[in-house]
Amino acid sequence: MTKEKIILGIDPGTTIMGFGLIKVVGKTMSFMQLNELQLKKYDDHYLKLKLIFERTVELIDNYHPDEIAIEAPFFGKNVQSMLKLGRAQGVAMAAGLSREVPITEYSPKKIKMAITGNGNASKEQVAKMLQSLLQLKELPKNLDSTDGLAAAVCHFYNQGRVQVGKSYTGWSAFVKQNEKRIEKPLKSQKGK
């Protein structure tokens, strides 16, 4: 019997926390859900941390993930932003630890590399690749949720479950070798 596993991916943030869930059966992954927790309307940083903790616990209690993959905060120029992101990540991790769910942390570059083959890919490139990989009908307006989903997919790939048949030197090489897999935008989407 093939074991089933659920992976919760989280992109922590104090403005928006993105998350996504995938189900793994054998060597195949399938999409379950992606969404985001909007925190913009709250001024109190500690309230935001409480809400991140509560939402993460709620996701764990509702979906029973076997593992959590979380995006590590990247070092930017603003130390205060880095500190806030680190707190958000720590609170999400604490929620997972409180439910005894194993957690793996991935750098943004590693996640982008796992999804697109390019550690410097844009959020849009990562989202489009996830749309193709998981047959998503449409992408969300904000891409924080796809960043959370990307962490889950990165975790799946880094467990040695997928053998890469082709290698790509970057996004443009992938596009060139996979032109048939990339959807053309609908006329109604071109102006957006």
mmCIF file of C-alpha atoms in Angstrom:
data_model
loop_
_atom_site.group_PDB
_atom_site.id
_atom_site.type_symbol
_atom_site.label_atom_id
_atom_site.label_comp_id
_atom_site.label_asym_id
_atom_site.label_seq_id
_atom_site.Cartn_x
_atom_site.Cartn_y
_atom_site.Cartn_z
ATOM 1 C CA MET A 1 0.000 0.000 0.000
ATOM 2 C CA THR A 2 1.311 3.427 -0.950
ATOM 3 C CA LYS A 3 1.657 5.841 1.944
ATOM 4 C CA GLU A 4 -0.063 9.180 1.718
ATOM 5 C CA LYS A 5 1.574 12.332 3.021
ATOM 6 C CA ILE A 6 0.405 15.925 3.317
ATOM 7 C CA ILE A 7 2.910 18.799 3.217
ATOM 8 C CA LEU A 8 2.021 22.295 4.425
ATOM 9 C CA GLY A 9 4.156 25.075 2.945
ATOM 10 C CA ILE A 10 4.300 28.477 4.612
ATOM 11 C CA ASP A 11 5.632 31.831 3.430
ATOM 12 C CA PRO A 12 5.636 33.782 6.704
ATOM 13 C CA GLY A 13 5.042 37.494 6.728
ATOM 14 C CA THR A 14 3.626 40.166 8.997
ATOM 15 C CA THR A 15 1.579 41.725 6.199
ATOM 16 C CA ILE A 16 0.514 38.533 4.403
ATOM 17 C CA MET A 17 1.228 34.931 5.376
ATOM 18 C CA GLY A 18 0.908 32.684 2.355
ATOM 19 C CA PHE A 19 0.338 28.968 2.633
ATOM 20 C CA GLY A 20 -0.289 25.964 0.422
ATOM 21 C CA LEU A 21 -0.939 22.272 0.880
ATOM 22 C CA ILE A 22 -0.054 19.344 -1.332
ATOM 23 C CA LYS A 23 -0.820 15.655 -1.023
ATOM 24 C CA VAL A 24 1.874 13.139 -1.892
ATOM 25 C CA VAL A 25 1.014 9.577 -2.867
ATOM 26 C CA GLY A 26 4.076 7.548 -3.788
ATOM 27 C CA LYS A 27 6.077 9.722 -6.166
ATOM 28 C CA THR A 28 3.140 11.882 -7.223
ATOM 29 C CA MET A 29 2.088 15.196 -5.727
ATOM 30 C CA SER A 30 -1.296 16.830 -6.118
ATOM 31 C CA PHE A 31 -2.677 20.219 -5.191
ATOM 32 C CA MET A 32 -4.931 20.548 -2.153
ATOM 33 C CA GLN A 33 -5.221 24.229 -1.266
ATOM 34 C CA LEU A 34 -3.523 27.606 -1.251
ATOM 35 C CA ASN A 35 -4.565 30.776 0.511
ATOM 36 C CA GLU A 36 -3.262 33.644 2.583
ATOM 37 C CA LEU A 37 -3.800 35.271 5.923
ATOM 38 C CA GLN A 38 -4.221 39.034 5.464
ATOM 39 C CA LEU A 39 -2.668 41.018 8.309
ATOM 40 C CA LYS A 40 -2.509 44.517 6.773
ATOM 41 C CA LYS A 41 -5.448 45.870 8.751
ATOM 42 C CA TYR A 42 -3.801 45.189 12.116
ATOM 43 C CA ASP A 43 -1.390 47.742 13.588
ATOM 44 C CA ASP A 44 -0.323 45.723 16.632
ATOM 45 C CA HIS A 45 2.672 43.541 15.741
ATOM 46 C CA TYR A 46 2.002 41.173 18.635
ATOM 47 C CA LEU A 47 -1.589 40.670 17.536
ATOM 48 C CA LYS A 48 -0.287 39.764 14.072
ATOM 49 C CA LEU A 49 2.023 37.152 15.623
ATOM 50 C CA LYS A 50 -0.900 35.721 17.619
ATOM 51 C CA LEU A 51 -3.006 35.477 14.439
ATOM 52 C CA ILE A 52 -0.161 33.748 12.556
ATOM 53 C CA PHE A 53 0.143 31.210 15.366
ATOM 54 C CA GLU A 54 -3.618 30.603 15.527
ATOM 55 C CA ARG A 55 -4.019 30.249 11.735
ATOM 56 C CA THR A 56 -1.094 27.816 11.530
ATOM 57 C CA VAL A 57 -2.531 25.690 14.348
ATOM 58 C CA GLU A 58 -5.929 25.791 12.610
ATOM 59 C CA LEU A 59 -4.379 24.572 9.335
ATOM 60 C CA ILE A 60 -2.588 21.761 11.169
ATOM 61 C CA ASP A 61 -5.729 20.718 13.038
ATOM 62 C CA ASN A 62 -7.877 20.796 9.867
ATOM 63 C CA TYR A 63 -5.512 19.185 7.331
ATOM 64 C CA HIS A 64 -3.197 17.092 9.554
ATOM 65 C CA PRO A 65 0.005 17.710 7.574
ATOM 66 C CA ASP A 66 2.779 15.176 8.091
ATOM 67 C CA GLU A 67 5.452 17.819 7.500
ATOM 68 C CA ILE A 68 5.806 21.586 7.243
ATOM 69 C CA ALA A 69 8.108 23.408 4.832
ATOM 70 C CA ILE A 70 8.720 27.048 5.656
ATOM 71 C CA GLU A 71 10.490 29.806 3.743
ATOM 72 C CA ALA A 72 13.374 31.315 5.684
ATOM 73 C CA PRO A 73 13.508 35.094 5.924
ATOM 74 C CA PHE A 74 16.079 36.572 3.570
ATOM 75 C CA PHE A 75 18.529 39.201 4.677
ATOM 76 C CA GLY A 76 17.612 42.579 3.263
ATOM 77 C CA LYS A 77 18.790 46.101 3.926
ATOM 78 C CA ASN A 78 16.181 46.786 6.599
ATOM 79 C CA VAL A 79 17.109 45.051 9.861
ATOM 80 C CA GLN A 80 13.706 45.815 11.430
ATOM 81 C CA SER A 81 11.901 44.060 8.558
ATOM 82 C CA MET A 82 14.213 41.070 8.931
ATOM 83 C CA LEU A 83 13.482 40.923 12.650
ATOM 84 C CA LYS A 84 9.708 41.046 12.060
ATOM 85 C CA LEU A 85 9.895 38.327 9.405
ATOM 86 C CA GLY A 86 12.002 36.184 11.736
ATOM 87 C CA ARG A 87 9.386 36.561 14.446
ATOM 88 C CA ALA A 88 6.596 35.606 12.022
ATOM 89 C CA GLN A 89 8.565 32.555 10.937
ATOM 90 C CA GLY A 90 9.307 31.616 14.553
ATOM 91 C CA VAL A 91 5.645 31.843 15.536
ATOM 92 C CA ALA A 92 4.593 29.642 12.583
ATOM 93 C CA MET A 93 7.331 27.173 13.536
ATOM 94 C CA ALA A 94 6.195 27.206 17.179
ATOM 95 C CA ALA A 95 2.667 26.351 16.033
ATOM 96 C CA GLY A 96 4.003 23.341 14.127
ATOM 97 C CA LEU A 97 6.192 22.288 17.034
ATOM 98 C CA SER A 98 3.226 22.576 19.425
ATOM 99 C CA ARG A 99 1.479 19.931 17.291
ATOM 100 C CA GLU A 100 4.701 17.883 16.874
ATOM 101 C CA VAL A 101 4.837 18.310 13.092
ATOM 102 C CA PRO A 102 8.377 18.111 11.628
ATOM 103 C CA ILE A 103 9.536 21.399 10.080
ATOM 104 C CA THR A 104 12.095 22.033 7.342
ATOM 105 C CA GLU A 105 13.306 25.501 6.442
ATOM 106 C CA TYR A 106 14.297 26.499 2.891
ATOM 107 C CA SER A 107 15.929 29.673 1.637
ATOM 108 C CA PRO A 108 14.003 31.635 -1.004
ATOM 109 C CA LYS A 109 16.745 30.844 -3.539
ATOM 110 C CA LYS A 110 16.510 27.102 -2.870
ATOM 111 C CA ILE A 111 12.726 27.181 -3.292
ATOM 112 C CA LYS A 112 12.978 29.106 -6.566
ATOM 113 C CA MET A 113 15.690 26.734 -7.791
ATOM 114 C CA ALA A 114 13.577 23.669 -6.960
ATOM 115 C CA ILE A 115 10.524 25.019 -8.787
ATOM 116 C CA THR A 116 12.003 26.798 -11.820
ATOM 117 C CA GLY A 117 15.641 25.730 -12.020
ATOM 118 C CA ASN A 118 16.639 29.358 -11.426
ATOM 119 C CA GLY A 119 17.402 30.641 -7.924
ATOM 120 C CA ASN A 120 16.764 34.203 -9.099
ATOM 121 C CA ALA A 121 13.331 33.546 -10.645
ATOM 122 C CA SER A 122 10.579 36.089 -10.055
ATOM 123 C CA LYS A 123 7.450 35.394 -7.997
ATOM 124 C CA GLU A 124 5.510 35.352 -11.268
ATOM 125 C CA GLN A 125 7.797 32.717 -12.806
ATOM 126 C CA VAL A 126 7.461 30.517 -9.712
ATOM 127 C CA ALA A 127 3.666 30.926 -9.762
ATOM 128 C CA LYS A 128 3.404 30.077 -13.469
ATOM 129 C CA MET A 129 5.544 26.975 -13.008
ATOM 130 C CA LEU A 130 3.388 25.842 -10.073
ATOM 131 C CA GLN A 131 0.302 26.444 -12.189
ATOM 132 C CA SER A 132 1.745 24.130 -14.823
ATOM 133 C CA LEU A 133 3.049 21.480 -12.401
ATOM 134 C CA LEU A 134 -0.149 21.245 -10.359
ATOM 135 C CA GLN A 135 -2.671 22.065 -13.125
ATOM 136 C CA LEU A 136 -4.025 25.104 -11.269
ATOM 137 C CA LYS A 137 -6.916 26.701 -13.161
ATOM 138 C CA GLU A 138 -5.980 30.224 -12.138
ATOM 139 C CA LEU A 139 -3.455 32.039 -10.011
ATOM 140 C CA PRO A 140 -4.363 34.199 -7.021
ATOM 141 C CA LYS A 141 -4.085 37.991 -7.194
ATOM 142 C CA ASN A 142 -1.389 38.055 -4.489
ATOM 143 C CA LEU A 143 1.449 35.604 -4.976
ATOM 144 C CA ASP A 144 2.207 35.095 -1.279
ATOM 145 C CA SER A 145 0.005 31.995 -1.308
ATOM 146 C CA THR A 146 1.913 30.551 -4.275
ATOM 147 C CA ASP A 147 5.138 31.218 -2.357
ATOM 148 C CA GLY A 148 3.765 29.073 0.473
ATOM 149 C CA LEU A 149 2.758 26.384 -2.024
ATOM 150 C CA ALA A 150 6.251 26.604 -3.558
ATOM 151 C CA ALA A 151 7.812 25.800 -0.160
ATOM 152 C CA ALA A 152 5.702 22.607 0.013
ATOM 153 C CA VAL A 153 6.657 21.587 -3.545
ATOM 154 C CA CYS A 154 10.330 22.356 -2.846
ATOM 155 C CA HIS A 155 10.145 20.062 0.186
ATOM 156 C CA PHE A 156 8.633 17.314 -1.956
ATOM 157 C CA TYR A 157 11.436 17.641 -4.523
ATOM 158 C CA ASN A 158 14.147 17.733 -1.879
ATOM 159 C CA GLN A 159 13.070 14.429 -0.405
ATOM 160 C CA GLY A 160 14.495 12.671 -3.459
ATOM 161 C CA ARG A 161 11.082 11.650 -4.735
ATOM 162 C CA VAL A 162 11.474 13.083 -8.224
ATOM 163 C CA GLN A 163 14.175 12.243 -10.707
ATOM 164 C CA VAL A 164 14.979 15.186 -12.953
ATOM 165 C CA GLY A 165 15.038 14.047 -16.567
ATOM 166 C CA LYS A 166 16.300 17.302 -18.059
ATOM 167 C CA SER A 167 18.542 20.007 -16.780
ATOM 168 C CA TYR A 168 18.046 23.682 -17.470
ATOM 169 C CA THR A 169 20.487 26.545 -17.243
ATOM 170 C CA GLY A 170 17.739 28.984 -16.317
ATOM 171 C CA TRP A 171 14.182 30.089 -16.915
ATOM 172 C CA SER A 172 14.679 30.962 -20.576
ATOM 173 C CA ALA A 173 16.195 27.526 -21.262
ATOM 174 C CA PHE A 174 13.223 25.848 -19.579
ATOM 175 C CA VAL A 175 10.743 27.913 -21.607
ATOM 176 C CA LYS A 176 12.574 27.121 -24.833
ATOM 177 C CA GLN A 177 12.545 23.361 -24.119
ATOM 178 C CA ASN A 178 8.923 23.326 -22.913
ATOM 179 C CA GLU A 179 7.052 25.716 -25.191
ATOM 180 C CA LYS A 180 4.061 23.368 -25.494
ATOM 181 C CA ARG A 181 3.578 23.267 -21.685
ATOM 182 C CA ILE A 182 3.212 27.040 -21.308
ATOM 183 C CA GLU A 183 -0.295 28.381 -21.791
ATOM 184 C CA LYS A 184 -0.911 31.456 -23.836
ATOM 185 C CA PRO A 185 -2.845 34.157 -21.911
ATOM 186 C CA LEU A 186 -6.525 34.447 -22.761
ATOM 187 C CA LYS A 187 -7.577 37.613 -24.567
ATOM 188 C CA SER A 188 -9.430 38.759 -21.457
ATOM 189 C CA GLN A 189 -6.256 38.383 -19.351
ATOM 190 C CA LYS A 190 -3.896 40.328 -21.618
ATOM 191 C CA GLY A 191 -4.851 43.746 -20.267
ATOM 192 C CA LYS A 192 -4.474 42.752 -16.620
#
